[in-house]
Amino acid sequence: MPNIPRSRRPVRVNDPQGTRGRLVDAAFRAFTVRGYNATSLHDLKRELGTSGGALSHHFPAKRDLVLAVLRERVAPAVEETWIAPVLLAQTAAQGVQDALEAVAKQLETQGHVEGCPLNNLALELAGADEEFRAPIAEIFELWNAAIADKLLEDQRNGRAPAADAQDVAALVVAAYSGAMAMAKATQSPEPLRRCARQLTQLAGLRWPVES
Amino acid sequence: MPNIPRSRRPVRVNDPQGTRGRLVDAAFRAFTVRGYNATSLHDLKRELGTSGGALSHHFPAKRDLVLAVLRERVAPAVEETWIAPVLLAQTAAQGVQDALEAVAKQLETQGHVEGCPLNNLALELAGADEEFRAPIAEIFELWNAAIADKLLEDQRNGRAPAADAQDVAALVVAAYSGAMAMAKATQSPEPLRRCARQLTQLAGLRWPVES
Amino acid sequence: MPNIPRSRRPVRVNDPQGTRGRLVDAAFRAFTVRGYNATSLHDLKRELGTSGGALSHHFPAKRDLVLAVLRERVAPAVEETWIAPVLLAQTAAQGVQDALEAVAKQLETQGHVEGCPLNNLALELAGADEEFRAPIAEIFELWNAAIADKLLEDQRNGRAPAADAQDVAALVVAAYSGAMAMAKATQSPEPLRRCARQLTQLAGLRWPVES
Amino acid sequence: MPNIPRSRRPVRVNDPQGTRGRLVDAAFRAFTVRGYNATSLHDLKRELGTSGGALSHHFPAKRDLVLAVLRERVAPAVEETWIAPVLLAQTAAQGVQDALEAVAKQLETQGHVEGCPLNNLALELAGADEEFRAPIAEIFELWNAAIADKLLEDQRNGRAPAADAQDVAALVVAAYSGAMAMAKATQSPEPLRRCARQLTQLAGLRWPVES
DNA sequence: ACATACGGGACAGCCCGTTACT
DNA sequence: AGTAACGGGCTGTCCCGTATGT
């Protein structure tokens, strides 16, 4: 009885990296859009077609999943949308404007405003568990530090007025985070735009007016 | 308050207003500390001693409870801690500083930083349901408008430099909200203090430097 | 439009006592036959037609259910099959024989030997949790004490030879428990019968052979 | 196979006998302490460091594991702690006392009373599956037979009074098993000691009172 | 107005086995 | 022989809402 169309058996492929990555991706998306508590693992499984065993294997508990999301998706996202632009710009002020502009543009493109992933998770999880709070705080601090460092460099090079770099950086990060919260609540990019405009009027971020 | 000999039957007090108020209070606290999804109605019932039916009587669904919390606790809180101080201060700039100072002081007093109730609920609920988003957006807008109005008044009176009042107000609200998020994540009032200091350096909030 | 066979609405009857009792009954049966860990709450619910909510209401956790079973079913069963017969018999020796005979007869009647409920739960749960162990130990001790007391009375009345009543009682209880374990393993009442016969040969249980 | 500089491959030792033995050992311990149903294979794997496939290789199913435990650990344990002492003693009565004394001493040494492995498994599994019941019954019967045989020999040699050897043996085994159950429930070796004392008062086990 | 009882339907986590892979 | 990935299914628990009772 030859020539059996051997396509019977449900061929399973072992792809640990891929499966894990897809899980983290899906979790990142879902946590950002719906939040941590409002996302059921069942949703993730169904969305991906992965089984409970696979999920359990890679992430014994939901907690482990969100920790991976923070480390492997949220932190890189902040790095990409904020730290890199700031570091690569000519001045911190310019970098901040670039980053704000890019995000505002993106919000305008896509209809729905989901808010900042870091902020969303921070507000929901920071109060719950020290194990969550610590990595979140760390991301905020790296972000802050990157802006502050750039600003200090600018000041040394005469490209920024004297000011407490840490304070200025904190305001920038806070303004962005808060603006995103308002943008999410009002479903409009306007708060972001308003903040972007006003930040150019901040003493510590104004190009030293020569004359 | 008579001598209660009747040890048997659960003494029931009919106190509609009181029960309702206590429910909203407990919900406000729990939603602020643990979040909406992480708070079960069972928790509230147990915390208050009031049980099931009472809650159901006043609030048919959990949704109704959070709406009441927004209307009757969160909005008044914003009114009290931000709108009133700003309106009563001599200038908007002063009012903003007062409000920030008051909150920072409070954070230092109490060990744990729970964050801003409005912000917490906004981030968790704004993306979920239009029914939640609208009242949250409204609170943000009232807050914003109060600051902007005061600023316009200042400008008319020569107590503030010319600037887009809406933009400045948005930055103030955003900076505060974001700073509270960071304060919650880092469990420290420092971000708030940094932002307070920097906001005094914002052009639109500086007292017109007379010659 | 009269005379609607008003059987439409799923009439629910509140019968807390009844529901609770049926749950404990079903649990007692299932725990005795299949054991604690091998019995799923789903089984109980389906067997009774009760819903998860009802179960959760009466017994927040499985632990609470088994504690109720011990207190309200196992202890009374020991009381009924052992303590009462012993106390009511003319002598302890006679009571022991009566109890053994009754159980042996019952085993012969019903085909399947499930073993002693107390023993089954004791072996499975006593090692797990102090909260389980304590009530189990208490039942054993009451059982033991009843036999010992009766024996002491017999000795005072000259109806039993001098012997350490506690020791004799312990042997009786142990022999019965062990015999039931063997009966369950061999699915035969023979071990019980053998023990019954031999216990009559125990010095402390023999009627003082006058001569 | 992307050439990962795979320096951290887990060192694997092929040791079929050893792995199998360690698995059975761990299972024996866990089943004795926590019971069959309360022990997850995951626990065993983690305890041993060996993982999934190894277990599956040696024991396709959990059932096979417990059967091996019965055959290779429980039966030998009964052989060692009961059958050998009885056979080697001068009389059955002496052997029984020796065995009881040894176990009681061991219980006193180690603080925690786990109970008799055979009894624990018997009560939990005998009712579940004929495949489990049979080997358990067999162990009980071998145990019983050893004592009965020794007793018959004693009787033939005039070292024991006439009595139904099977019955006496059954009582001894039952008393021990039951006493261990009580010892586990009360976490005390006392029941065992009491039974040991009383068994010396059993007619069939008393050294023929030389006239 | 309030309290107890209950209905179902999730949810996270676990568990036993099997399959791909080394 | 042994490892890691994976498949599903099930378990105890919780949770929100409603119905019954006082």
JSON list of C-alpha atoms in Angstrom, two decimals, chain D residues 86-87 92 142-156 165-166 169:
[
{"chain": "D", "resi": 86, "resn": "VAL", "atom": "CA", "xyz": [10.30, -12.29, 61.76]},
{"chain": "D", "resi": 87, "resn": "LEU", "atom": "CA", "xyz": [11.98, -15.12, 59.90]},
{"chain": "D", "resi": 92, "resn": "ALA", "atom": "CA", "xyz": [7.22, -15.24, 65.53]},
{"chain": "D", "resi": 142, "resn": "LEU", "atom": "CA", "xyz": [3.30, -12.15, 51.42]},
{"chain": "D", "resi": 143, "resn": "TRP", "atom": "CA", "xyz": [3.70, -10.26, 54.64]},
{"chain": "D", "resi": 144, "resn": "ASN", "atom": "CA", "xyz": [0.85, -12.13, 56.20]},
{"chain": "D", "resi": 145, "resn": "ALA", "atom": "CA", "xyz": [2.07, -15.47, 54.99]},
{"chain": "D", "resi": 146, "resn": "ALA", "atom": "CA", "xyz": [5.57, -14.94, 56.37]},
{"chain": "D", "resi": 147, "resn": "ILE", "atom": "CA", "xyz": [4.23, -14.36, 59.85]},
{"chain": "D", "resi": 148, "resn": "ALA", "atom": "CA", "xyz": [1.75, -17.20, 59.60]},
{"chain": "D", "resi": 149, "resn": "ASP", "atom": "CA", "xyz": [4.43, -19.61, 58.40]},
{"chain": "D", "resi": 150, "resn": "LYS", "atom": "CA", "xyz": [6.76, -18.70, 61.19]},
{"chain": "D", "resi": 151, "resn": "LEU", "atom": "CA", "xyz": [3.96, -19.13, 63.65]},
{"chain": "D", "resi": 152, "resn": "LEU", "atom": "CA", "xyz": [3.09, -22.57, 62.32]},
{"chain": "D", "resi": 153, "resn": "GLU", "atom": "CA", "xyz": [6.69, -23.54, 62.66]},
{"chain": "D", "resi": 154, "resn": "ASP", "atom": "CA", "xyz": [6.67, -22.28, 66.23]},
{"chain": "D", "resi": 155, "resn": "GLN", "atom": "CA", "xyz": [3.58, -24.27, 66.96]},
{"chain": "D", "resi": 156, "resn": "ARG", "atom": "CA", "xyz": [5.12, -27.40, 65.56]},
{"chain": "D", "resi": 165, "resn": "ALA", "atom": "CA", "xyz": [-1.90, -18.81, 62.43]},
{"chain": "D", "resi": 166, "resn": "GLN", "atom": "CA", "xyz": [-3.58, -16.94, 59.57]},
{"chain": "D", "resi": 169, "resn": "ALA", "atom": "CA", "xyz": [-0.89, -12.94, 61.40]}
]
